PDB file of C-alpha atoms in Angstrom:
ATOM      1  CA  MET A  10     -27.064  15.499  26.004  1.00 40.00           C
ATOM      2  CA  LEU A  11     -27.639  19.206  25.379  1.00 50.00           C
ATOM      3  CA  LEU A  12     -26.756  20.679  22.027  1.00 65.00           C
ATOM      4  CA  GLN A  13     -23.021  21.295  21.891  1.00 68.00           C
ATOM      5  CA  ASN A  14     -21.576  24.762  21.386  1.00 70.00           C
ATOM      6  CA  ALA A  15     -18.661  25.473  19.064  1.00 76.00           C
ATOM      7  CA  ASP A  16     -15.937  25.287  21.736  1.00 81.00           C
ATOM      8  CA  ALA A  17     -17.127  21.879  22.937  1.00 78.00           C
ATOM      9  CA  ILE A  18     -17.189  20.533  19.374  1.00 81.00           C
ATOM     10  CA  ILE A  19     -13.644  21.624  18.512  1.00 83.00           C
ATOM     11  CA  ALA A  20     -12.325  20.058  21.718  1.00 85.00           C
ATOM     12  CA  ARG A  21     -13.607  16.596  20.784  1.00 87.00           C
ATOM     13  CA  PRO A  22     -11.522  13.928  19.018  1.00 90.00           C
ATOM     14  CA  TYR A  23     -12.140  13.898  15.269  1.00 92.00           C
ATOM     15  CA  ARG A  24     -14.146  10.663  15.377  1.00 89.00           C
ATOM     16  CA  ASP A  25     -16.614  12.324  17.767  1.00 87.00           C
ATOM     17  CA  ARG A  26     -17.099  15.535  15.793  1.00 90.00           C
ATOM     18  CA  GLN A  27     -16.642  14.422  12.193  1.00 93.00           C
ATOM     19  CA  VAL A  28     -20.202  15.163  11.044  1.00 93.00           C
ATOM     20  CA  ILE A  29     -22.214  18.026  12.501  1.00 92.00           C
ATOM     21  CA  VAL A  30     -25.642  19.511  11.812  1.00 90.00           C
ATOM     22  CA  LEU A  31     -26.783  22.911  13.013  1.00 87.00           C
ATOM     23  CA  SER A  32     -29.998  22.947  15.020  1.00 76.00           C
ATOM     24  CA  HIS A  33     -32.271  25.770  16.102  1.00 68.00           C
ATOM     25  CA  ASP A  34     -32.354  26.844  19.724  1.00 56.00           C
ATOM     26  CA  ASP A  35     -35.597  24.968  20.347  1.00 51.00           C
ATOM     27  CA  ALA A  36     -33.949  21.624  19.441  1.00 48.00           C
ATOM     28  CA  THR A  37     -32.479  20.822  22.819  1.00 46.00           C
ATOM     29  CA  ARG A  38     -31.144  17.300  22.554  1.00 42.00           C
ATOM     30  CA  ASP A  39     -29.164  15.204  20.108  1.00 42.00           C
ATOM     31  CA  ASP A  40     -29.464  11.834  21.844  1.00 40.00           C
ATOM     32  CA  GLN A  41     -33.242  11.653  22.140  1.00 41.00           C
ATOM     33  CA  PRO A  42     -35.700  11.518  19.231  1.00 40.00           C
ATOM     34  CA  ALA A  43     -37.816  14.629  18.977  1.00 40.00           C
ATOM     35  CA  GLU A  44     -41.574  14.184  18.765  1.00 47.00           C
ATOM     36  CA  ALA A  45     -42.463  13.355  15.179  1.00 50.00           C
ATOM     37  CA  LYS A  46     -45.054  15.622  13.597  1.00 56.00           C
ATOM     38  CA  LEU A  47     -47.590  13.978  11.366  1.00 59.00           C
ATOM     39  CA  SER A  48     -47.672  17.071   9.171  1.00 57.00           C
ATOM     40  CA  ASP A  49     -44.043  16.407   8.221  1.00 60.00           C
ATOM     41  CA  TYR A  50     -45.140  13.228   6.480  1.00 59.00           C
ATOM     42  CA  PHE A  51     -47.373  14.816   3.868  1.00 59.00           C
ATOM     43  CA  ARG A  52     -44.867  16.608   1.666  1.00 56.00           C
ATOM     44  CA  HIS A  53     -45.799  15.573  -1.872  1.00 51.00           C
ATOM     45  CA  ASN A  54     -46.710  12.100  -0.637  1.00 53.00           C
ATOM     46  CA  ALA A  55     -48.630   9.613  -2.721  1.00 53.00           C
ATOM     47  CA  LEU A  56     -51.962  10.521  -1.105  1.00 53.00           C
ATOM     48  CA  THR A  57     -51.726  14.169  -2.171  1.00 54.00           C
ATOM     49  CA  GLY A  58     -50.745  13.414  -5.736  1.00 57.00           C
ATOM     50  CA  PRO A  59     -47.118  14.431  -6.479  1.00 58.00           C
ATOM     51  CA  PRO A  60     -46.239  15.207 -10.090  1.00 59.00           C
ATOM     52  CA  PRO A  61     -44.837  12.301 -12.148  1.00 61.00           C
ATOM     53  CA  SER A  62     -41.423  13.979 -12.277  1.00 62.00           C
ATOM     54  CA  VAL A  63     -41.149  13.525  -8.507  1.00 61.00           C
ATOM     55  CA  TRP A  64     -42.102   9.847  -8.666  1.00 62.00           C
ATOM     56  CA  LEU A  65     -39.185   9.153 -10.993  1.00 67.00           C
ATOM     57  CA  LYS A  66     -36.590  10.286  -8.463  1.00 66.00           C
ATOM     58  CA  ARG A  67     -34.988   7.648  -6.251  1.00 64.00           C
ATOM     59  CA  ASP A  68     -34.688  10.115  -3.360  1.00 64.00           C
ATOM     60  CA  TYR A  69     -38.487  10.406  -3.287  1.00 64.00           C
ATOM     61  CA  TRP A  70     -38.997   6.712  -2.542  1.00 65.00           C
ATOM     62  CA  ALA A  71     -36.075   6.606  -0.064  1.00 68.00           C
ATOM     63  CA  ASP A  72     -37.710   9.239   2.170  1.00 70.00           C
ATOM     64  CA  SER A  73     -40.222   7.663   4.529  1.00 69.00           C
ATOM     65  CA  ARG A  74     -41.969  11.018   4.974  1.00 66.00           C
ATOM     66  CA  ASN A  75     -43.370  10.687   1.481  1.00 69.00           C
ATOM     67  CA  TYR A  76     -45.499   7.709   2.526  1.00 69.00           C
ATOM     68  CA  GLY A  77     -47.843   9.806   4.656  1.00 68.00           C
ATOM     69  CA  ILE A  78     -49.398   8.069   7.666  1.00 67.00           C
ATOM     70  CA  PHE A  79     -47.668   4.806   6.760  1.00 70.00           C
ATOM     71  CA  GLY A  80     -44.234   6.423   6.821  1.00 71.00           C
ATOM     72  CA  TYR A  81     -45.101   8.120  10.106  1.00 68.00           C
ATOM     73  CA  ALA A  82     -46.045   4.808  11.705  1.00 73.00           C
ATOM     74  CA  PHE A  83     -42.939   3.098  10.326  1.00 70.00           C
ATOM     75  CA  ASP A  84     -40.576   5.762  11.689  1.00 68.00           C
ATOM     76  CA  ARG A  85     -42.305   5.724  15.063  1.00 65.00           C
ATOM     77  CA  LEU A  86     -41.693   1.992  15.275  1.00 68.00           C
ATOM     78  CA  ARG A  87     -38.028   2.504  14.381  1.00 62.00           C
ATOM     79  CA  GLY A  88     -37.615   5.303  16.913  1.00 58.00           C
ATOM     80  CA  ARG A  89     -36.798   7.829  14.203  1.00 56.00           C
ATOM     81  CA  THR A  90     -38.203  11.293  13.883  1.00 50.00           C
ATOM     82  CA  GLY A  91     -39.572  13.397  11.120  1.00 40.00           C
ATOM     83  CA  SER A  92     -36.839  16.045  11.458  1.00 41.00           C
ATOM     84  CA  GLY A  93     -33.836  13.735  11.741  1.00 39.00           C
ATOM     85  CA  ASN A  94     -33.015  14.569  15.364  1.00 38.00           C
ATOM     86  CA  GLY A  95     -31.106  11.590  16.625  1.00 37.00           C
ATOM     87  CA  GLY A  96     -32.459   8.081  16.195  1.00 37.00           C
ATOM     88  CA  SER A  97     -30.565   4.935  15.502  1.00 35.00           C
ATOM     89  CA  GLY A  98     -29.726   5.872  11.920  1.00 40.00           C
ATOM     90  CA  ASP A  99     -27.037   8.381  12.808  1.00 44.00           C
ATOM     91  CA  GLY A 100     -26.158   7.577  16.406  1.00 41.00           C
ATOM     92  CA  GLY A 101     -22.448   7.775  17.099  1.00 44.00           C
ATOM     93  CA  ARG A 102     -21.759   9.648  13.865  1.00 62.00           C
ATOM     94  CA  LEU A 103     -23.904  12.770  13.719  1.00 77.00           C
ATOM     95  CA  VAL A 104     -23.536  15.567  16.282  1.00 84.00           C
ATOM     96  CA  ARG A 105     -26.240  18.175  16.712  1.00 83.00           C
ATOM     97  CA  VAL A 106     -24.697  21.570  17.465  1.00 84.00           C
ATOM     98  CA  ASP A 107     -26.011  24.908  18.610  1.00 78.00           C
ATOM     99  CA  GLY A 108     -26.020  27.196  15.593  1.00 78.00           C
ATOM    100  CA  ALA A 109     -25.949  30.411  17.629  1.00 73.00           C
ATOM    101  CA  ASP A 110     -22.156  30.798  17.873  1.00 76.00           C
ATOM    102  CA  ILE A 111     -20.727  28.149  15.533  1.00 84.00           C
ATOM    103  CA  GLU A 112     -19.399  30.713  13.046  1.00 83.00           C
ATOM    104  CA  ARG A 113     -17.376  32.358  15.780  1.00 84.00           C
ATOM    105  CA  ILE A 114     -14.611  29.756  15.634  1.00 85.00           C
ATOM    106  CA  VAL A 115     -15.536  27.388  12.781  1.00 90.00           C
ATOM    107  CA  ASP A 116     -14.611  28.215   9.185  1.00 92.00           C
ATOM    108  CA  PHE A 117     -17.353  27.411   6.633  1.00 94.00           C
ATOM    109  CA  PRO A 118     -17.490  28.049   2.874  1.00 94.00           C
ATOM    110  CA  PRO A 119     -19.291  31.227   1.719  1.00 93.00           C
ATOM    111  CA  GLY A 120     -23.060  30.974   2.162  1.00 91.00           C
ATOM    112  CA  HIS A 121     -22.740  28.460   4.997  1.00 93.00           C
ATOM    113  CA  PRO A 122     -23.573  27.214   7.555  1.00 92.00           C
ATOM    114  CA  ARG A 123     -27.255  26.462   7.081  1.00 92.00           C
ATOM    115  CA  TYR A 124     -29.651  24.588   9.321  1.00 90.00           C
ATOM    116  CA  ASP A 125     -30.264  20.886   8.713  1.00 89.00           C
ATOM    117  CA  VAL A 126     -27.251  20.489   6.398  1.00 93.00           C
ATOM    118  CA  ALA A 127     -24.562  17.907   7.197  1.00 94.00           C
ATOM    119  CA  TYR A 128     -21.034  19.316   7.474  1.00 95.00           C
ATOM    120  CA  VAL A 129     -17.869  17.202   7.648  1.00 96.00           C
ATOM    121  CA  GLY A 130     -14.795  18.378   9.495  1.00 95.00           C
ATOM    122  CA  HIS A 131     -11.335  18.574   7.980  1.00 96.00           C
ATOM    123  CA  PRO A 132      -9.380  15.678   9.550  1.00 96.00           C
ATOM    124  CA  LEU A 133      -6.344  17.880  10.246  1.00 96.00           C
ATOM    125  CA  ARG A 134      -7.794  21.389  10.664  1.00 94.00           C
ATOM    126  CA  PRO A 135     -10.252  21.283  13.597  1.00 91.00           C
ATOM    127  CA  ASN A 136     -11.873  24.630  12.819  1.00 91.00           C
ATOM    128  CA  LYS A 137     -12.704  23.869   9.173  1.00 95.00           C
ATOM    129  CA  TYR A 138     -15.972  22.232   8.037  1.00 96.00           C
ATOM    130  CA  VAL A 139     -17.429  21.776   4.557  1.00 97.00           C
ATOM    131  CA  PRO A 140     -20.779  20.437   3.274  1.00 97.00           C
ATOM    132  CA  MET A 141     -20.761  16.654   3.021  1.00 96.00           C
ATOM    133  CA  ALA A 142     -21.580  16.816  -0.693  1.00 94.00           C
ATOM    134  CA  SER A 143     -18.231  18.449  -1.513  1.00 93.00           C
ATOM    135  CA  PHE A 144     -16.082  16.926   1.249  1.00 95.00           C
ATOM    136  CA  HIS A 145     -13.843  14.750  -0.953  1.00 92.00           C
ATOM    137  CA  ARG A 146     -13.396  17.516  -3.520  1.00 89.00           C
ATOM    138  CA  ALA A 147     -12.400  19.978  -0.786  1.00 93.00           C
ATOM    139  CA  MET A 148      -9.902  17.580   0.812  1.00 94.00           C
ATOM    140  CA  PHE A 149      -8.263  16.675  -2.487  1.00 91.00           C
ATOM    141  CA  ILE A 150      -7.926  20.308  -3.561  1.00 90.00           C
ATOM    142  CA  ASP A 151      -6.525  21.156  -0.121  1.00 93.00           C
ATOM    143  CA  LYS A 152      -3.823  18.488  -0.547  1.00 94.00           C
ATOM    144  CA  PHE A 153      -3.120  19.599  -4.115  1.00 90.00           C
ATOM    145  CA  PHE A 154      -2.450  23.201  -3.180  1.00 90.00           C
ATOM    146  CA  GLU A 155      -0.469  22.289  -0.067  1.00 95.00           C
ATOM    147  CA  LEU A 156       1.927  20.143  -2.089  1.00 94.00           C
ATOM    148  CA  THR A 157       2.195  22.858  -4.748  1.00 92.00           C
ATOM    149  CA  HIS A 158       2.888  25.431  -2.026  1.00 93.00           C
ATOM    150  CA  ILE A 159       5.614  23.236  -0.529  1.00 96.00           C
ATOM    151  CA  LEU A 160       7.352  22.717  -3.862  1.00 95.00           C
ATOM    152  CA  THR A 161       7.322  26.406  -4.778  1.00 93.00           C
ATOM    153  CA  ALA A 162       8.602  27.382  -1.314  1.00 95.00           C
ATOM    154  CA  LEU A 163      11.451  24.892  -1.788  1.00 96.00           C
ATOM    155  CA  GLY A 164      12.408  26.685  -4.991  1.00 95.00           C
ATOM    156  CA  ALA A 165      10.577  24.885  -7.780  1.00 94.00           C
ATOM    157  CA  ARG A 166      11.318  26.407 -11.158  1.00 94.00           C
ATOM    158  CA  GLU A 167       9.146  24.079 -13.210  1.00 93.00           C
ATOM    159  CA  ILE A 168       6.361  21.690 -12.217  1.00 91.00           C
ATOM    160  CA  SER A 169       4.499  19.182 -14.361  1.00 90.00           C
ATOM    161  CA  VAL A 170       1.447  17.393 -12.941  1.00 87.00           C
ATOM    162  CA  ASN A 171       0.297  14.220 -14.691  1.00 84.00           C
ATOM    163  CA  TYR A 172      -3.048  12.566 -14.084  1.00 77.00           C
ATOM    164  CA  SER A 173      -4.523   9.388 -15.495  1.00 67.00           C
ATOM    165  CA  SER A 174      -7.386   7.191 -14.389  1.00 61.00           C
ATOM    166  CA  ASP A 175      -9.919   4.591 -15.426  1.00 54.00           C
ATOM    167  CA  ARG A 176     -13.266   5.970 -14.343  1.00 53.00           C
ATOM    168  CA  SER A 177     -16.569   4.142 -14.091  1.00 47.00           C
ATOM    169  CA  ASP A 178     -19.014   6.161 -16.137  1.00 45.00           C
ATOM    170  CA  LYS A 179     -21.830   5.951 -13.626  1.00 47.00           C
ATOM    171  CA  LYS A 180     -24.333   8.454 -12.365  1.00 44.00           C
ATOM    172  CA  GLY A 181     -22.961  10.774  -9.717  1.00 43.00           C
ATOM    173  CA  GLY A 182     -19.873  12.855  -9.176  1.00 45.00           C
ATOM    174  CA  SER A 183     -16.358  11.458  -9.206  1.00 49.00           C
ATOM    175  CA  VAL A 184     -13.838  13.575  -7.348  1.00 57.00           C
ATOM    176  CA  GLY A 185     -10.621  12.602  -9.114  1.00 55.00           C
ATOM    177  CA  PHE A 186     -12.106  13.091 -12.571  1.00 50.00           C
ATOM    178  CA  SER A 187     -13.996  16.327 -11.867  1.00 57.00           C
ATOM    179  CA  VAL A 188     -11.068  17.930 -10.046  1.00 64.00           C
ATOM    180  CA  ALA A 189      -8.807  16.978 -12.940  1.00 56.00           C
ATOM    181  CA  GLU A 190     -11.110  18.827 -15.302  1.00 55.00           C
ATOM    182  CA  GLU A 191     -11.084  21.835 -12.984  1.00 60.00           C
ATOM    183  CA  LEU A 192      -7.362  22.038 -12.129  1.00 57.00           C
ATOM    184  CA  VAL A 193      -5.529  20.407 -15.012  1.00 51.00           C
ATOM    185  CA  GLY A 194      -7.564  22.108 -17.698  1.00 46.00           C
ATOM    186  CA  LYS A 195      -6.861  20.200 -20.911  1.00 42.00           C
ATOM    187  CA  LEU A 196      -8.180  16.717 -20.233  1.00 37.00           C
ATOM    188  CA  GLU A 197      -8.180  13.963 -22.824  1.00 41.00           C
ATOM    189  CA  THR A 198     -10.788  11.215 -22.581  1.00 38.00           C
ATOM    190  CA  SER A 199     -11.492   8.119 -24.634  1.00 39.00           C
ATOM    191  CA  ALA A 200     -14.360   5.649 -24.371  1.00 37.00           C
ATOM    192  CA  GLU A 201     -12.960   2.164 -23.801  1.00 42.00           C
ATOM    193  CA  THR A 202     -16.203   0.340 -23.019  1.00 38.00           C
ATOM    194  CA  ARG A 203     -19.776   1.336 -22.406  1.00 40.00           C
ATOM    195  CA  ASN A 204     -19.165   1.653 -18.650  1.00 44.00           C
ATOM    196  CA  VAL A 205     -15.531   2.750 -18.355  1.00 43.00           C
ATOM    197  CA  ARG A 206     -13.563   5.570 -19.885  1.00 49.00           C
ATOM    198  CA  LYS A 207      -9.932   6.538 -19.550  1.00 56.00           C
ATOM    199  CA  SER A 208      -8.931  10.065 -18.700  1.00 59.00           C
ATOM    200  CA  SER A 209      -5.540  11.732 -18.705  1.00 64.00           C
ATOM    201  CA  GLY A 210      -4.176  15.220 -18.550  1.00 69.00           C
ATOM    202  CA  GLU A 211      -1.144  17.315 -17.769  1.00 75.00           C
ATOM    203  CA  LEU A 212      -0.616  20.677 -16.127  1.00 79.00           C
ATOM    204  CA  LYS A 213       2.671  22.563 -16.548  1.00 83.00           C
ATOM    205  CA  ALA A 214       3.754  25.673 -14.698  1.00 84.00           C
ATOM    206  CA  THR A 215       6.981  27.680 -14.398  1.00 89.00           C
ATOM    207  CA  PHE A 216       8.122  29.919 -11.551  1.00 88.00           C
ATOM    208  CA  GLU A 217      10.879  32.386 -10.697  1.00 89.00           C
ATOM    209  CA  PRO A 218      11.954  31.452  -7.161  1.00 89.00           C
ATOM    210  CA  GLU A 219      13.058  34.172  -4.766  1.00 86.00           C
ATOM    211  CA  GLY A 220      14.917  33.706  -1.501  1.00 88.00           C
ATOM    212  CA  GLU A 221      16.331  30.590   0.084  1.00 93.00           C
ATOM    213  CA  PRO A 222      14.451  27.268   0.008  1.00 95.00           C
ATOM    214  CA  ALA A 223      12.331  26.790   3.136  1.00 95.00           C
ATOM    215  CA  LEU A 224       9.226  24.958   4.278  1.00 96.00           C
ATOM    216  CA  PRO A 225       6.103  27.163   4.521  1.00 94.00           C
ATOM    217  CA  ASP A 226       4.070  27.506   7.701  1.00 92.00           C
ATOM    218  CA  ASP A 227       0.620  26.097   8.462  1.00 90.00           C
ATOM    219  CA  LEU A 228       1.072  22.688   6.829  1.00 96.00           C
ATOM    220  CA  ALA A 229      -1.594  20.102   7.614  1.00 97.00           C
ATOM    221  CA  TRP A 230      -0.902  17.091   5.385  1.00 97.00           C
ATOM    222  CA  TYR A 231       2.913  17.328   5.259  1.00 97.00           C
ATOM    223  CA  PRO A 232       3.650  15.609   8.620  1.00 96.00           C
ATOM    224  CA  HIS A 233       1.654  12.569   7.444  1.00 96.00           C
ATOM    225  CA  GLU A 234       3.210  12.256   3.958  1.00 96.00           C
ATOM    226  CA  THR A 235       6.490  10.325   3.999  1.00 95.00           C
ATOM    227  CA  ALA A 236       7.327  11.014   0.336  1.00 95.00           C
ATOM    228  CA  TRP A 237       6.748  14.755   0.736  1.00 97.00           C
ATOM    229  CA  ARG A 238       9.051  14.878   3.766  1.00 97.00           C
ATOM    230  CA  SER A 239      11.733  12.929   1.921  1.00 96.00           C
ATOM    231  CA  VAL A 240      11.709  15.406  -0.990  1.00 96.00           C
ATOM    232  CA  ALA A 241      11.862  18.368   1.402  1.00 96.00           C
ATOM    233  CA  ARG A 242      14.804  16.923   3.348  1.00 96.00           C
ATOM    234  CA  SER A 243      16.691  16.098   0.171  1.00 96.00           C
ATOM    235  CA  ARG A 244      16.129  19.612  -1.131  1.00 96.00           C
ATOM    236  CA  LEU A 245      17.036  21.428   2.098  1.00 96.00           C
ATOM    237  CA  ASP A 246      19.943  19.207   3.158  1.00 95.00           C
ATOM    238  CA  GLY A 247      21.256  17.750  -0.091  1.00 93.00           C
ATOM    239  CA  GLY A 248      20.534  20.326  -2.770  1.00 93.00           C
ATOM    240  CA  LEU A 249      18.101  18.131  -4.701  1.00 95.00           C
ATOM    241  CA  ASN A 250      17.427  19.626  -8.140  1.00 94.00           C
ATOM    242  CA  THR A 251      14.693  17.347  -9.536  1.00 95.00           C
ATOM    243  CA  ILE A 252      11.093  16.865  -8.425  1.00 94.00           C
ATOM    244  CA  GLU A 253       9.532  13.399  -8.313  1.00 95.00           C
ATOM    245  CA  VAL A 254       6.654  13.071  -5.848  1.00 95.00           C
ATOM    246  CA  ALA A 255       3.081  11.777  -5.834  1.00 94.00           C
ATOM    247  CA  LEU A 256      -0.115  13.193  -4.407  1.00 92.00           C
ATOM    248  CA  ARG A 257      -2.257  10.309  -3.183  1.00 91.00           C
ATOM    249  CA  TYR A 258      -5.886  10.468  -2.105  1.00 90.00           C
ATOM    250  CA  GLU A 259      -6.739   6.957  -0.932  1.00 89.00           C
ATOM    251  CA  ASP A 260      -8.841   7.306   2.238  1.00 91.00           C
ATOM    252  CA  ASP A 261     -12.558   8.113   2.203  1.00 92.00           C
ATOM    253  CA  PHE A 262     -12.504   8.958   5.957  1.00 94.00           C
ATOM    254  CA  GLY A 263     -15.731   6.996   6.317  1.00 91.00           C
ATOM    255  CA  ILE A 264     -17.687   9.478   4.171  1.00 93.00           C
ATOM    256  CA  ASN A 265     -19.343   7.492   1.395  1.00 88.00           C
ATOM    257  CA  GLY A 266     -22.572   7.144  -0.523  1.00 87.00           C
ATOM    258  CA  LYS A 267     -24.136   4.871   2.077  1.00 85.00           C
ATOM    259  CA  VAL A 268     -23.631   7.426   4.839  1.00 88.00           C
ATOM    260  CA  ALA A 269     -24.905  10.220   2.604  1.00 89.00           C
ATOM    261  CA  ALA A 270     -28.047   8.266   1.703  1.00 86.00           C
ATOM    262  CA  GLY A 271     -28.700   7.460   5.361  1.00 83.00           C
ATOM    263  CA  LEU A 272     -28.565  11.102   6.378  1.00 86.00           C
ATOM    264  CA  LYS A 273     -30.816  12.145   3.511  1.00 85.00           C
ATOM    265  CA  GLY A 274     -33.270   9.470   4.620  1.00 79.00           C
ATOM    266  CA  CYS A 275     -33.406  11.200   7.995  1.00 79.00           C
ATOM    267  CA  GLY A 276     -34.279  14.527   6.379  1.00 82.00           C
ATOM    268  CA  ILE A 277     -30.772  16.013   6.472  1.00 89.00           C
ATOM    269  CA  GLU A 278     -29.445  17.777   3.388  1.00 92.00           C
ATOM    270  CA  LEU A 279     -25.904  17.313   2.083  1.00 94.00           C
ATOM    271  CA  GLY A 280     -25.337  20.810   0.704  1.00 94.00           C
ATOM    272  CA  GLY A 281     -25.404  19.800  -2.946  1.00 92.00           C
ATOM    273  CA  HIS A 282     -24.943  16.718  -5.113  1.00 90.00           C
ATOM    274  CA  PHE A 283     -22.763  14.207  -3.277  1.00 91.00           C
ATOM    275  CA  GLU A 284     -19.453  13.438  -5.004  1.00 87.00           C
ATOM    276  CA  GLU A 285     -18.203   9.914  -4.409  1.00 84.00           C
ATOM    277  CA  PHE A 286     -14.707   9.153  -3.183  1.00 85.00           C
ATOM    278  CA  GLU A 287     -12.270   7.958  -5.839  1.00 80.00           C
ATOM    279  CA  ARG A 288      -8.765   6.634  -5.209  1.00 83.00           C
ATOM    280  CA  THR A 289      -6.526   9.021  -7.068  1.00 84.00           C
ATOM    281  CA  VAL A 290      -2.764   9.416  -7.614  1.00 86.00           C
ATOM    282  CA  TRP A 291      -1.325  12.513  -9.297  1.00 89.00           C
ATOM    283  CA  ARG A 292       2.388  12.627 -10.084  1.00 91.00           C
ATOM    284  CA  PHE A 293       4.412  15.815  -9.752  1.00 93.00           C
ATOM    285  CA  SER A 294       7.721  16.162 -11.596  1.00 94.00           C
ATOM    286  CA  GLY A 295       9.987  19.043 -12.543  1.00 95.00           C
ATOM    287  CA  THR A 296      13.094  20.895 -11.459  1.00 95.00           C
ATOM    288  CA  PHE A 297      14.227  23.110  -8.616  1.00 95.00           C
ATOM    289  CA  ALA A 298      16.162  26.312  -9.179  1.00 88.00           C
TER     290      ALA A 298
END
């Protein structure tokens, strides 16, 4: 299969274009392993004496290229390559795309796209991709602002957002907790045990509605959220004057730490520190004008 251009990628079903990686023009196939280069397997490997600080990192030992000739032989036996082109580790999930015209129709964050970085597509906006590391953060924030936009367009005068969660205090990012710190602002935390801490916070905002209540355009999540649709109908058809609705983020879309580690093991970057999925429910309350 030749490298896919942007138009061909967007036309695919989501399951067949979920994760993409930009390749240079000289990388011509995504279904056949490229020829592994022995030189790729001597980047700070044990034979060349890496500094102790590198030895202490788990990612160092998870990358077969750091084992020199032994890692080269192992990957050849597995049918994997030094550059991560294809191989059994990402077959059926990772799509190699031609980087020449991808920016023409695909929306990336500032500073992107970059070669050999995994990007995950928005499940409901085919032309939007974000680095895998920040995928769950981006999706949650997208839902947060869409619901806020809907409520203000329907004439919200006052909105209160409440968040609470028990969070495992483990190494690595946690989307619900970190986004709460970013969006809610004042966040109260208390250590319950050595491994778990409770977090809670509240965001309040007031508005001065103008015009008649109406649904905004360009909504992605709304058609799939029964509670959101119920609030909108009650407001538009029945004059609802109170807000009681939840924002739920309960699907990891198959993007998890195992997938991220597998791609990194094939030499593909994630675009930052991977933030794990966390089931999160935020409750919106308030009044309409």
